[in-house]
Amino acid sequence: MKKYLLLTVLLINATVFGQKGPKIEFKDKDNTIDYGTVYKEDDSGVRTFEFTNTGDEPLIITNVQSTCGCTVPSKPTEPILPGKTGKIDVKYNMNVGPIRKTITVESNAVNVDEGRVAIKIKGEVIQKPLENLLEKKKKSPMMQ
């Protein structure tokens, strides 16, 4: 019985680790870019996800789509050769409030389920406080 269990584990490992073909590995931790807290007026909303083809065949990104129209991703048009890097630009429209969006990347990568991987953006967009010009400015201590 132990021999069959060992054989099964070895076959599974050989299948998983011995995969031939393109593989996609994103640079960002957890495939997530954190905008942090940003001012709507000061930020373009564009962020770039970098990835590497760690496989042994060209990686082809076939589709990149967002869950809503407020986030517009762009995909590479050329195959990414083994060992080379590529990028996916994502533009968020900077609506005031929290950012929690998922973008689905579809490719011929063999190391992700059905060639699909989710990348995410998060953060918060705030508006700059308005300065009331009608209020009297406080005098500095030296002017008193």
CSV table of C-alpha atoms in Angstrom, one decimal:
chain,number,residue,atom,x,y,z
A,1,MET,CA,0.0,0.0,0.0
A,2,LYS,CA,2.8,2.4,0.9
A,3,LYS,CA,4.5,1.7,-2.5
A,4,TYR,CA,1.3,2.7,-4.3
A,5,LEU,CA,1.0,5.9,-2.3
A,6,LEU,CA,4.6,6.8,-3.0
A,7,LEU,CA,4.2,6.1,-6.7
A,8,THR,CA,1.1,8.2,-6.8
A,9,VAL,CA,2.9,11.2,-5.1
A,10,LEU,CA,5.9,10.9,-7.5
A,11,LEU,CA,3.6,10.8,-10.5
A,12,ILE,CA,1.7,13.9,-9.4
A,13,ASN,CA,5.0,15.8,-8.7
A,14,ALA,CA,6.4,14.8,-12.0
A,15,THR,CA,3.2,16.1,-13.7
A,16,VAL,CA,3.1,19.4,-11.9
A,17,PHE,CA,6.8,20.2,-11.9
A,18,GLY,CA,7.7,18.7,-15.2
A,19,GLN,CA,5.2,20.8,-17.2
A,20,LYS,CA,6.6,22.0,-20.5
A,21,GLY,CA,5.2,25.1,-22.1
A,22,PRO,CA,4.8,28.8,-21.3
A,23,LYS,CA,4.5,29.8,-17.6
A,24,ILE,CA,3.4,33.2,-16.3
A,25,GLU,CA,4.8,34.6,-13.0
A,26,PHE,CA,3.7,38.1,-11.9
A,27,LYS,CA,6.2,40.4,-10.1
A,28,ASP,CA,3.7,41.8,-7.6
A,29,LYS,CA,3.0,40.0,-4.3
A,30,ASP,CA,-0.3,38.1,-4.5
A,31,ASN,CA,-0.7,39.5,-8.1
A,32,THR,CA,-2.0,42.7,-6.5
A,33,ILE,CA,-1.0,46.4,-6.9
A,34,ASP,CA,-1.9,48.6,-4.0
A,35,TYR,CA,-2.6,52.2,-5.0
A,36,GLY,CA,-2.5,53.2,-1.3
A,37,THR,CA,-4.4,56.4,-0.6
A,38,VAL,CA,-4.2,58.8,-3.5
A,39,TYR,CA,-5.8,62.1,-4.4
A,40,LYS,CA,-8.1,62.0,-7.4
A,41,GLU,CA,-6.7,65.2,-8.9
A,42,ASP,CA,-3.0,64.1,-8.6
A,43,ASP,CA,-3.1,60.5,-10.0
A,44,SER,CA,-3.6,59.3,-13.5
A,45,GLY,CA,-4.9,55.9,-12.3
A,46,VAL,CA,-2.5,54.0,-14.5
A,47,ARG,CA,-0.5,51.1,-13.0
A,48,THR,CA,1.6,48.4,-14.6
A,49,PHE,CA,1.7,44.7,-13.8
A,50,GLU,CA,5.0,43.1,-14.9
A,51,PHE,CA,5.3,39.4,-15.5
A,52,THR,CA,7.9,36.9,-16.7
A,53,ASN,CA,7.5,33.9,-19.0
A,54,THR,CA,9.3,31.3,-16.8
A,55,GLY,CA,8.4,28.5,-19.2
A,56,ASP,CA,10.2,27.1,-22.3
A,57,GLU,CA,7.7,28.2,-25.0
A,58,PRO,CA,6.3,31.6,-26.1
A,59,LEU,CA,3.6,33.0,-23.8
A,60,ILE,CA,0.6,34.4,-25.6
A,61,ILE,CA,-1.9,36.6,-23.7
A,62,THR,CA,-5.2,36.1,-25.5
A,63,ASN,CA,-7.5,38.3,-23.4
A,64,VAL,CA,-7.4,40.7,-20.5
A,65,GLN,CA,-10.7,41.9,-19.1
A,66,SER,CA,-12.0,43.8,-16.1
A,67,THR,CA,-15.1,43.2,-14.0
A,68,CYS,CA,-16.4,46.7,-14.7
A,69,GLY,CA,-16.0,49.6,-17.2
A,70,CYS,CA,-14.2,51.8,-14.6
A,71,THR,CA,-11.0,49.7,-15.1
A,72,VAL,CA,-9.5,49.4,-18.5
A,73,PRO,CA,-6.6,46.9,-19.0
A,74,SER,CA,-4.3,46.6,-22.1
A,75,LYS,CA,-2.6,43.4,-23.1
A,76,PRO,CA,0.7,42.7,-25.0
A,77,THR,CA,0.2,42.2,-28.7
A,78,GLU,CA,3.3,40.1,-29.2
A,79,PRO,CA,4.2,36.7,-27.7
A,80,ILE,CA,6.5,36.8,-24.7
A,81,LEU,CA,9.5,34.6,-25.3
A,82,PRO,CA,10.9,32.3,-22.6
A,83,GLY,CA,12.8,34.3,-19.9
A,84,LYS,CA,11.4,37.6,-21.2
A,85,THR,CA,9.1,40.0,-19.4
A,86,GLY,CA,5.9,41.6,-20.4
A,87,LYS,CA,3.5,44.1,-19.0
A,88,ILE,CA,-0.2,44.7,-18.6
A,89,ASP,CA,-1.2,48.3,-18.1
A,90,VAL,CA,-4.4,49.0,-16.0
A,91,LYS,CA,-6.2,52.4,-16.0
A,92,TYR,CA,-8.6,53.0,-13.2
A,93,ASN,CA,-11.0,56.0,-13.6
A,94,MET,CA,-10.2,57.3,-10.1
A,95,ASN,CA,-13.8,57.5,-8.7
A,96,VAL,CA,-13.6,58.7,-5.1
A,97,GLY,CA,-13.9,55.8,-2.7
A,98,PRO,CA,-12.3,52.4,-2.2
A,99,ILE,CA,-10.6,50.5,-5.1
A,100,ARG,CA,-11.2,46.8,-5.2
A,101,LYS,CA,-11.1,45.5,-8.8
A,102,THR,CA,-10.1,42.2,-10.3
A,103,ILE,CA,-8.8,41.8,-13.9
A,104,THR,CA,-8.7,38.3,-15.5
A,105,VAL,CA,-5.7,37.4,-17.7
A,106,GLU,CA,-6.2,34.6,-20.2
A,107,SER,CA,-3.2,33.0,-21.8
A,108,ASN,CA,-1.7,29.7,-22.9
A,109,ALA,CA,0.2,29.4,-19.6
A,110,VAL,CA,0.4,25.8,-18.3
A,111,ASN,CA,1.1,26.7,-14.6
A,112,VAL,CA,-2.3,28.4,-14.0
A,113,ASP,CA,-5.8,26.7,-14.1
A,114,GLU,CA,-7.1,26.8,-17.6
A,115,GLY,CA,-4.5,29.5,-18.5
A,116,ARG,CA,-6.4,32.1,-16.4
A,117,VAL,CA,-5.0,34.2,-13.6
A,118,ALA,CA,-6.6,37.0,-11.6
A,119,ILE,CA,-4.7,40.2,-11.0
A,120,LYS,CA,-6.0,42.8,-8.6
A,121,ILE,CA,-5.8,46.5,-7.8
A,122,LYS,CA,-6.7,48.0,-4.4
A,123,GLY,CA,-6.5,51.3,-2.6
A,124,GLU,CA,-8.5,54.4,-1.9
A,125,VAL,CA,-9.2,57.5,-3.9
A,126,ILE,CA,-9.8,60.7,-1.9
A,127,GLN,CA,-10.5,64.3,-3.0
A,128,LYS,CA,-8.2,67.1,-1.8
A,129,PRO,CA,-9.8,69.2,0.9
A,130,LEU,CA,-11.0,72.5,-0.4
A,131,GLU,CA,-9.3,75.5,1.1
A,132,ASN,CA,-11.8,78.2,2.2
A,133,LEU,CA,-10.3,81.5,1.0
A,134,LEU,CA,-12.9,83.5,2.9
A,135,GLU,CA,-11.7,82.3,6.3
A,136,LYS,CA,-9.2,84.5,8.0
A,137,LYS,CA,-5.8,83.0,8.1
A,138,LYS,CA,-4.3,82.6,11.5
A,139,LYS,CA,-1.5,84.9,12.2
A,140,SER,CA,1.9,83.4,12.8
A,141,PRO,CA,3.3,83.7,16.4
A,142,MET,CA,6.0,86.1,15.1
A,143,MET,CA,3.4,88.6,13.8
A,144,GLN,CA,1.6,89.0,17.1
